[in-house]
Short mmCIF file of C-alpha atoms in Angstrom, two decimals:
data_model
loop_
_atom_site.label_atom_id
_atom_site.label_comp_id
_atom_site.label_asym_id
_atom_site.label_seq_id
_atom_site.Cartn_x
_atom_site.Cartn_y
_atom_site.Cartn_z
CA UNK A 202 10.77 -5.97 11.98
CA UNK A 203 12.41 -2.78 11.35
CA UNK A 204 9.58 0.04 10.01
CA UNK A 205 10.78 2.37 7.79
CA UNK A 206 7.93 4.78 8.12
CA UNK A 207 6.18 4.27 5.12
CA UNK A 208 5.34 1.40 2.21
CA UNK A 209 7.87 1.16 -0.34
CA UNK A 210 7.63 -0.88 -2.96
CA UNK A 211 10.00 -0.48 -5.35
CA UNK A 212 12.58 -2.05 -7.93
CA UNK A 213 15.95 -1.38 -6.68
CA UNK A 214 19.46 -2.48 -7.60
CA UNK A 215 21.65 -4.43 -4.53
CA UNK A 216 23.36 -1.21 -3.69
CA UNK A 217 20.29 1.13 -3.59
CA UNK A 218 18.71 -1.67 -0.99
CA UNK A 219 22.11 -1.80 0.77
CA UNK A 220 21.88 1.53 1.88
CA UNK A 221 18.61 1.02 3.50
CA UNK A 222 19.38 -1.20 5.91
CA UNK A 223 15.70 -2.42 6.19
CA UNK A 224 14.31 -5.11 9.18
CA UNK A 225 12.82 -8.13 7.20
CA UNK A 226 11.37 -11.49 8.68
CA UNK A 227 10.32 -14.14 7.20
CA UNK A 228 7.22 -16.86 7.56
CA UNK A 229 9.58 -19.57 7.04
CA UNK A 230 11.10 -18.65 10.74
CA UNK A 231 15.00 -16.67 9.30
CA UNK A 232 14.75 -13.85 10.59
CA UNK A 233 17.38 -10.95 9.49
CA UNK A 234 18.02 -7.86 11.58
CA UNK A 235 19.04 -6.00 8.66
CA UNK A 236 19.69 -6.23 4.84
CA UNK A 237 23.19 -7.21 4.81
CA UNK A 238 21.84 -10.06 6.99
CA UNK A 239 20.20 -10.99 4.06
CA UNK A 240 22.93 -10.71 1.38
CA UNK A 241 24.86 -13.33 3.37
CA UNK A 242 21.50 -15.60 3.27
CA UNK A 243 21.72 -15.03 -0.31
CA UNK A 244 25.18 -15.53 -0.90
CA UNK A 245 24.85 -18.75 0.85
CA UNK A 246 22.39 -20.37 -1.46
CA UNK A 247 24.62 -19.17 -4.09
CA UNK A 248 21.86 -16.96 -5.60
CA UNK A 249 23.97 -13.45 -5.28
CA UNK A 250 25.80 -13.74 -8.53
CA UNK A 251 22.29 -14.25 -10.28
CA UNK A 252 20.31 -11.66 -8.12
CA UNK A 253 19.99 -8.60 -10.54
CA UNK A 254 17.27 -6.52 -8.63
CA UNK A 255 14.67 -7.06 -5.47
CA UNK A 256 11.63 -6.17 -4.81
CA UNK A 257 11.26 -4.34 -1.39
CA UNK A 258 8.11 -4.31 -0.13
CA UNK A 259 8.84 -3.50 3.80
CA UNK A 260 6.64 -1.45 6.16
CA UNK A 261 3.98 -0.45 8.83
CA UNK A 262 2.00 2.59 8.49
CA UNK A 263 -1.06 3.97 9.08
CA UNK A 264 -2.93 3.35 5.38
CA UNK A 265 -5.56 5.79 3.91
CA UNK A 266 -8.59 7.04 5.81
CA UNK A 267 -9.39 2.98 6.66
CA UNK A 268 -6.58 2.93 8.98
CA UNK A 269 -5.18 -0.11 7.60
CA UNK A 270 -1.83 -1.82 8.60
CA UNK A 271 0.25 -3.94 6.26
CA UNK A 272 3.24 -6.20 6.02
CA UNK A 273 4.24 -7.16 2.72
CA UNK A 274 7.27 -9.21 1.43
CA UNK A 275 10.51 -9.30 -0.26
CA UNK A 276 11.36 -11.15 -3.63
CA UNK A 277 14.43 -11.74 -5.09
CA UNK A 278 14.39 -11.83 -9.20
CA UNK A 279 17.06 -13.24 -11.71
CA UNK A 280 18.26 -11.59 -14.79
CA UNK A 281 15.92 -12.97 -16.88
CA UNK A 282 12.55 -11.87 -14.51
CA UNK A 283 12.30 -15.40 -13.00
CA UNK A 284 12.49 -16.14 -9.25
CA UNK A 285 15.73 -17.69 -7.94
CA UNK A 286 14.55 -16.88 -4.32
CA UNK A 287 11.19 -15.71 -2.90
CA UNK A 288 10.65 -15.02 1.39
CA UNK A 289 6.78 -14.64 1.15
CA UNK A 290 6.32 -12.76 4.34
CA UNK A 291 2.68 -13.75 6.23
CA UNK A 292 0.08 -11.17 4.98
CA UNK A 293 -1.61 -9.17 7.77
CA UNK A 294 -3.32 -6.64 5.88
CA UNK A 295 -6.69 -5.44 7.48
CA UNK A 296 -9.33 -4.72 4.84
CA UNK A 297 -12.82 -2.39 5.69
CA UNK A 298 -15.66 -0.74 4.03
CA UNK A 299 -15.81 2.25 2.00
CA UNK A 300 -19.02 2.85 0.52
CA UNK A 301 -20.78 -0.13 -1.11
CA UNK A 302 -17.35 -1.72 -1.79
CA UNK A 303 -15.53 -4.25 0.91
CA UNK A 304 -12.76 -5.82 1.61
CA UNK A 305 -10.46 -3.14 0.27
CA UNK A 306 -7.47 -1.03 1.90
CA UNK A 307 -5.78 1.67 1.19
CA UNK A 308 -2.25 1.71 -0.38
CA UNK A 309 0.46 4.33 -0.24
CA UNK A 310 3.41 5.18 -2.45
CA UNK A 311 6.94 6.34 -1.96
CA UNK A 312 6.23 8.97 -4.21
CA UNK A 313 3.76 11.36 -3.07
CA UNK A 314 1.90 14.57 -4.16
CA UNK A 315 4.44 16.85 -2.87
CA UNK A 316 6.99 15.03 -5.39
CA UNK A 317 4.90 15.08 -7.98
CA UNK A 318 4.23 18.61 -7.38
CA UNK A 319 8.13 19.38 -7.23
CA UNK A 320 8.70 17.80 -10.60
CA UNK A 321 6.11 19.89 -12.39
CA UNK A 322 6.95 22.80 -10.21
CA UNK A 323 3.47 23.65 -9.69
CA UNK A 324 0.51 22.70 -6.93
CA UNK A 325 -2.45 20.79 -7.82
CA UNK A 326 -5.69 22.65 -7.44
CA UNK A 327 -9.15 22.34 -8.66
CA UNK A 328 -10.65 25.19 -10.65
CA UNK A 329 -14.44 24.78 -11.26
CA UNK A 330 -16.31 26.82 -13.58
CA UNK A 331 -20.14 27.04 -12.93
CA UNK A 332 -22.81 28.75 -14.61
CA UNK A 333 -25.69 28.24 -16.91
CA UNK A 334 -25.49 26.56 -20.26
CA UNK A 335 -24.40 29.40 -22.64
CA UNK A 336 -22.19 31.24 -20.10
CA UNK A 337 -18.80 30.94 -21.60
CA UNK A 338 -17.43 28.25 -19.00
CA UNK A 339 -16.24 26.02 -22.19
CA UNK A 340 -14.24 28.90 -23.79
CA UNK A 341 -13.12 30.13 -20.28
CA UNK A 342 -11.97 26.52 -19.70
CA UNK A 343 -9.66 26.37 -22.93
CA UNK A 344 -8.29 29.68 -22.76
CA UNK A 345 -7.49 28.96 -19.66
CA UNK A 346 -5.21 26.29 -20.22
CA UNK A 347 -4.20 28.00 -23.56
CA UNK A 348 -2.76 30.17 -20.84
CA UNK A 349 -1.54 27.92 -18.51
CA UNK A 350 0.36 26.03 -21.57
CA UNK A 351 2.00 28.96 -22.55
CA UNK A 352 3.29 29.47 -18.45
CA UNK A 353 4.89 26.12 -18.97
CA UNK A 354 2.52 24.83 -16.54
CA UNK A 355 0.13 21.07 -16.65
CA UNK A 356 -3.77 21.32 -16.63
CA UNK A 357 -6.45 19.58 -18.14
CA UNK A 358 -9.96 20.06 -18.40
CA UNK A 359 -12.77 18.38 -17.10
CA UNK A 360 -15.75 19.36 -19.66
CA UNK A 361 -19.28 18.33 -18.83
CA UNK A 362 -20.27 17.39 -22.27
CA UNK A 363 -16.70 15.59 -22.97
CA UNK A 364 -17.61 13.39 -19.67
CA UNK A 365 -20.85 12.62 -21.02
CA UNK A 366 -18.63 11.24 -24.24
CA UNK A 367 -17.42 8.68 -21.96
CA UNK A 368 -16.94 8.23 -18.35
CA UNK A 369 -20.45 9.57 -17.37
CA UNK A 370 -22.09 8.50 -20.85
CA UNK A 371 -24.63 6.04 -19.23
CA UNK A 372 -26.28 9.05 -17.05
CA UNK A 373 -29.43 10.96 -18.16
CA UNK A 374 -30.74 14.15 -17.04
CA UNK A 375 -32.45 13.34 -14.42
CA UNK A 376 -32.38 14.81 -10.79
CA UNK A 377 -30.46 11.68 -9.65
CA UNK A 378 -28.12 11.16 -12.91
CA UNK A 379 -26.68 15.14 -12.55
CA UNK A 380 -26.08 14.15 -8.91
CA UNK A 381 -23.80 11.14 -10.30
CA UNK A 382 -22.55 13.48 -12.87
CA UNK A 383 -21.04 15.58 -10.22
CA UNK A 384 -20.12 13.09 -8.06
CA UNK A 385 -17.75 11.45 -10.63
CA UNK A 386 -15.93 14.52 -12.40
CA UNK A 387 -15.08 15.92 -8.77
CA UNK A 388 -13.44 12.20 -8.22
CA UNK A 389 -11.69 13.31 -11.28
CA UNK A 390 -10.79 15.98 -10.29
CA UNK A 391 -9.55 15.00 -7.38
CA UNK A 392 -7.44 12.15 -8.79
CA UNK A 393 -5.92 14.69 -11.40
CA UNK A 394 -5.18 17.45 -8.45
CA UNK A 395 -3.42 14.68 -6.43
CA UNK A 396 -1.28 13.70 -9.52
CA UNK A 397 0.02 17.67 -9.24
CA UNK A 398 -1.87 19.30 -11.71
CA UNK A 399 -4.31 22.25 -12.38
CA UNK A 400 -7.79 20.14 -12.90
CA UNK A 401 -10.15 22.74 -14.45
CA UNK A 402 -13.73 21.49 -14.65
CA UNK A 403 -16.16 23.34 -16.40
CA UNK A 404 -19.88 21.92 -16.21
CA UNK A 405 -23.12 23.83 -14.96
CA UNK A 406 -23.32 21.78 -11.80
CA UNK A 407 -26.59 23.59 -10.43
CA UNK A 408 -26.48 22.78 -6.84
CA UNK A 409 -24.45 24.20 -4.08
CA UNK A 410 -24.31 20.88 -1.93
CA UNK A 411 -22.76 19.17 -5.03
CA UNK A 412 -20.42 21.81 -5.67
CA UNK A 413 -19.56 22.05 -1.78
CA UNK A 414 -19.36 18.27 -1.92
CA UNK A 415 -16.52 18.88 -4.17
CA UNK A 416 -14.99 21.28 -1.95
CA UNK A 417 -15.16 19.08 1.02
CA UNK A 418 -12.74 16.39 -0.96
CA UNK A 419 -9.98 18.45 -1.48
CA UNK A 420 -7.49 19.91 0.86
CA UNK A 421 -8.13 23.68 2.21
CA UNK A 422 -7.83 26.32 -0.96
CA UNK A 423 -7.18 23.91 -3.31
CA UNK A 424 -10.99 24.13 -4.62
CA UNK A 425 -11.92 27.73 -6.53
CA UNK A 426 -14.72 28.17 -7.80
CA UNK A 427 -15.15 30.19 -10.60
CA UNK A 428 -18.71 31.55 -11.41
CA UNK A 429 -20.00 33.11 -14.61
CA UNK A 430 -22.23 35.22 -13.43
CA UNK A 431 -23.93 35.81 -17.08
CA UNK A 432 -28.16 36.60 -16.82
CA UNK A 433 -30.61 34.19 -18.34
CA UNK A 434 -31.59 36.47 -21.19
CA UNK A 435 -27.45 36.70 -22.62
CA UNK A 436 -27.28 32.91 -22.58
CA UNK A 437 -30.48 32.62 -24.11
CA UNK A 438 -29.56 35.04 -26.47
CA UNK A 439 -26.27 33.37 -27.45
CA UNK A 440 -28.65 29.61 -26.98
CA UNK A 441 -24.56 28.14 -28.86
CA UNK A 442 -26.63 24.54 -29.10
CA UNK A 443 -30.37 25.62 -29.46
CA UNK A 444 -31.35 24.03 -25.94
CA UNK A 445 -32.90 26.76 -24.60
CA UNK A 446 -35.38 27.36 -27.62
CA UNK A 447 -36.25 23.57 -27.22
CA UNK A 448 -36.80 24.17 -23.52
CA UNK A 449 -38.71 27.15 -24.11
CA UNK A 450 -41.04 24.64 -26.94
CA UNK A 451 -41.30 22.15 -24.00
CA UNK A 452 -39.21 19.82 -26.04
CA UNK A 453 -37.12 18.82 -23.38
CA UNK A 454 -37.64 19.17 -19.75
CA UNK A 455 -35.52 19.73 -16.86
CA UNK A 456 -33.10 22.81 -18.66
CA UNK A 457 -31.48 24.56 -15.88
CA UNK A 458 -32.88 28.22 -15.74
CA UNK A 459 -36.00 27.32 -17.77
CA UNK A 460 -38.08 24.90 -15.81
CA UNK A 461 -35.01 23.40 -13.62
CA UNK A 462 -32.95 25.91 -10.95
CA UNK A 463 -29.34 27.21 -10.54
CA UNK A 464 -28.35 27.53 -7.28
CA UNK A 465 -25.22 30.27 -8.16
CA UNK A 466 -21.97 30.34 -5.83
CA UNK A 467 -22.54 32.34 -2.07
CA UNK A 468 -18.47 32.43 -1.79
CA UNK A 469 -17.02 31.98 -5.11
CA UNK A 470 -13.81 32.90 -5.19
CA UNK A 471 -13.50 34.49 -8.42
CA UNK A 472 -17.02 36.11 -9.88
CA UNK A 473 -16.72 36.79 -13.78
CA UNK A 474 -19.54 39.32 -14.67
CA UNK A 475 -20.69 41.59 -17.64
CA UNK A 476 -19.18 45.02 -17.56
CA UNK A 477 -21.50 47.76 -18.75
CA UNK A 478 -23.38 45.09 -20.39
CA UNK A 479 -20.56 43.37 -21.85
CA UNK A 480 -18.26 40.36 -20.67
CA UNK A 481 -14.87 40.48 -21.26
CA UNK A 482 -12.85 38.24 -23.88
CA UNK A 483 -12.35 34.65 -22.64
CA UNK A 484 -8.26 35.25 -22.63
CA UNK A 485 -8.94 38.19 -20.12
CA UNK A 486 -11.19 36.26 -17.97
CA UNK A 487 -8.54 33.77 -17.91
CA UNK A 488 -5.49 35.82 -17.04
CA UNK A 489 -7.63 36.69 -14.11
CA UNK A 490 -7.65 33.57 -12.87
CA UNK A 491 -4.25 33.27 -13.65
CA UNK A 492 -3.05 36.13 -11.74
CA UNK A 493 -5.02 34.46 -8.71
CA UNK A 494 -3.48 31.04 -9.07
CA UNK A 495 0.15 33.14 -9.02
CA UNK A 496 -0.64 34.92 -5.86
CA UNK A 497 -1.83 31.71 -4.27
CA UNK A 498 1.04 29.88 -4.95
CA UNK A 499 -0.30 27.56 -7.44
CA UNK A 500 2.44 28.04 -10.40
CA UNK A 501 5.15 27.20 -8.38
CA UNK A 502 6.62 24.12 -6.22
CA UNK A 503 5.51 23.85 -2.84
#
C-alpha cells in the first residue's frame, strides 16, 4: 500500500487516476504496485472499454481528534452506474467515543477549509453578538451582513429567536435549556466557519463559560466577540417585544437583567457603547466591525 497522505475519495476519469499513480491491494490477494498495474488487470477482464469513471478511495491518515486510521477501497463503475468490477479492500477502520455517541470516526476530505476559503476569497470567522434583549444585536446582525453583501463577501446569521424556529425549538428557558441553546448555535457556528464563511451569531448568551466554550472550538482569532454594551434602563425603554414589562409583572420568570443575570464580555474584542447617551446607527456599528475583520485578514484568501 502506497499512502498518499490523505483520504480521497473522489469520482475521477481514467486519466485524472492515471496521474496518481496510487498503491492499491486487494482482499482477494492481487496486489498492484501502482495504478497502471491495475489498468492492465482491467484490460484483462475486458472491462476497460466499459470503465467510464472509478471511485478512489485510497489512504492512511491520522483521522479527526479520535485518531482513527482507515483503508477504504476502489470500485470500478460502467457507463450506465452499474458495477462491471468491484476490489472491496478489507475494512480496518478504528471507531471510538465522542460524547454519548460510539462507534463513530472521523472522516476527512480532499477539499479542505483553506480551499474553501480560497474560492470565496475570504476566512471563516465567528462573530458573536452578546447583550441583553433590546440591545440592537438583531439589527447589528443584519446590517452587518447588509454590509458584508455589498463587499462581495458570504455570511449568514445565526439569530437566537430564528434557532428557536427550528433547530433549538424543543428547548425552554430554563437554566439547563439556554445551556443547550448555546451549545448548539456555536456547533453552528462552527460548521458554517469551517465551510469558509463569516458566521455571525447574535443571541444574548448570558454566561461567560458558554460564550468561552464557544471560543475554545474555534481556531485562535477566529472567535470575536462583539458586545453591546447598552444599560438596562435603554433596553427597557426600547422593551421591541414587551418582555421586560411582563418580567417586571412577574409574568414570566427567568428574563435576563430582571430576575436572571448577564455576565457581559471581560475581553471582547469589539465593545459597542452609547456615545453621549446615544448609540450609533446599526450601519456604523457595523462598518466597525467591518473595518476590524479587514485588518485581520478576514475579507481576503488566506
Amino acid at each position: 500500500m502506497n499512502p498518499i497522505g490523505r483520504s480521497v475519495f473522489a469520482l475521477l476519469s481514467l486519466k485524472e487516476i492515471e496521474k496518481l499513480g496510487l498503491g492499491v491491494s486487494y482482499e482477494s490477494g492481487i496486489g498492484c504496485s501502482s495504478i497502471f498495474q491495475l489498468f492492465r488487470l482491467i484490460r484483462h477482464f475486458r472491462f476497460l472499454k466499459r470503465v467510464a469513471s472509478l471511485f478512489v478511495g485510497v489512504g492512511k491518515k491520522k483521522l479527526g481528534p479520535a485518531g482513527s486510521r482507515v483503508l477504504v477501497s476502489i470500485k470500478a463503475m460502467d457507463v450506465d452506474g452499474k458495477d462491471c468490477v468491484a476490489f472491496s479492500g478489507k475494512s480496518t477502520i478504528e471507531v471510538s467515543t465522542f460524547g454519548n455517541s460510539s462507534n463513530i470516526a472521523w472522516h476527512n476530505c480532499t477539499v479542505e477549509r483553506r480551499d474553501r476559503e480560497r474560492l470565496l476569497n475570504q476566512k471563516g470567522c465567528v462573530v458573536w453578538i452578546t447583550g441583553l434583549s433590546g440591545s440592537g444585536k438583531s439589527t447589528l446582525a443584519c446590517a452587518l451582513s447588509h454590509a458584508l453583501h455589498a463587499k462581495g463577501k458570504l455570511s449568514y446569521i445565526l439569530d437566537g429567536d430564528n434557532c428557536r424556529h427550528g433547530l433549538n425549538c424543543n428547548l425552554g428557558f430554563k437554566g439547563e435549556d439556554r445551556v443547550e441553546n448555546i451549545r448548539r448555535i456555536r456547533e453552528v457556528a462552527k460548521l458554517f466557519s469551517d465551510a469558509g464563511l463569516i458566521c455571525i451569531a447574535s443571541l444574548i448568551s448570558p454566561f461567560r463559560k458558554d460564550r468561552d466554550a464557544c471560543r475554545d472550538l474555534l481556531p485562535q482569532g477566529d472567535f470575536i466577540e462583539v458586545y453591546m454594551d447598552v444599560p438596562l434602563q435603554v433596553c427597557e425603554a426600547r422593551d421591541p417585544k414587551g418582555l421586560y414589562k411582563l418580567a417586571r409583572a412577574g409574568k414570566i420568570t427567568g428574563f435576563t437583567g430582571i430576575d436572571d443575570p448577564y455576565e457581559p464580555p471581560l475581553n471582547a474584542e469589539i465593545v459597542l457603547r452609547q456615545i453621549d447617551g446615544a448609540c450609533d446607527p446599526p450601519s456604523v456599528m457595523a462598518d466597525k466591525i467591518v473595518s476590524f475583520l479587514e485588518r485581520k485578514g478576514y475579507l481576503e484568501a488566506p
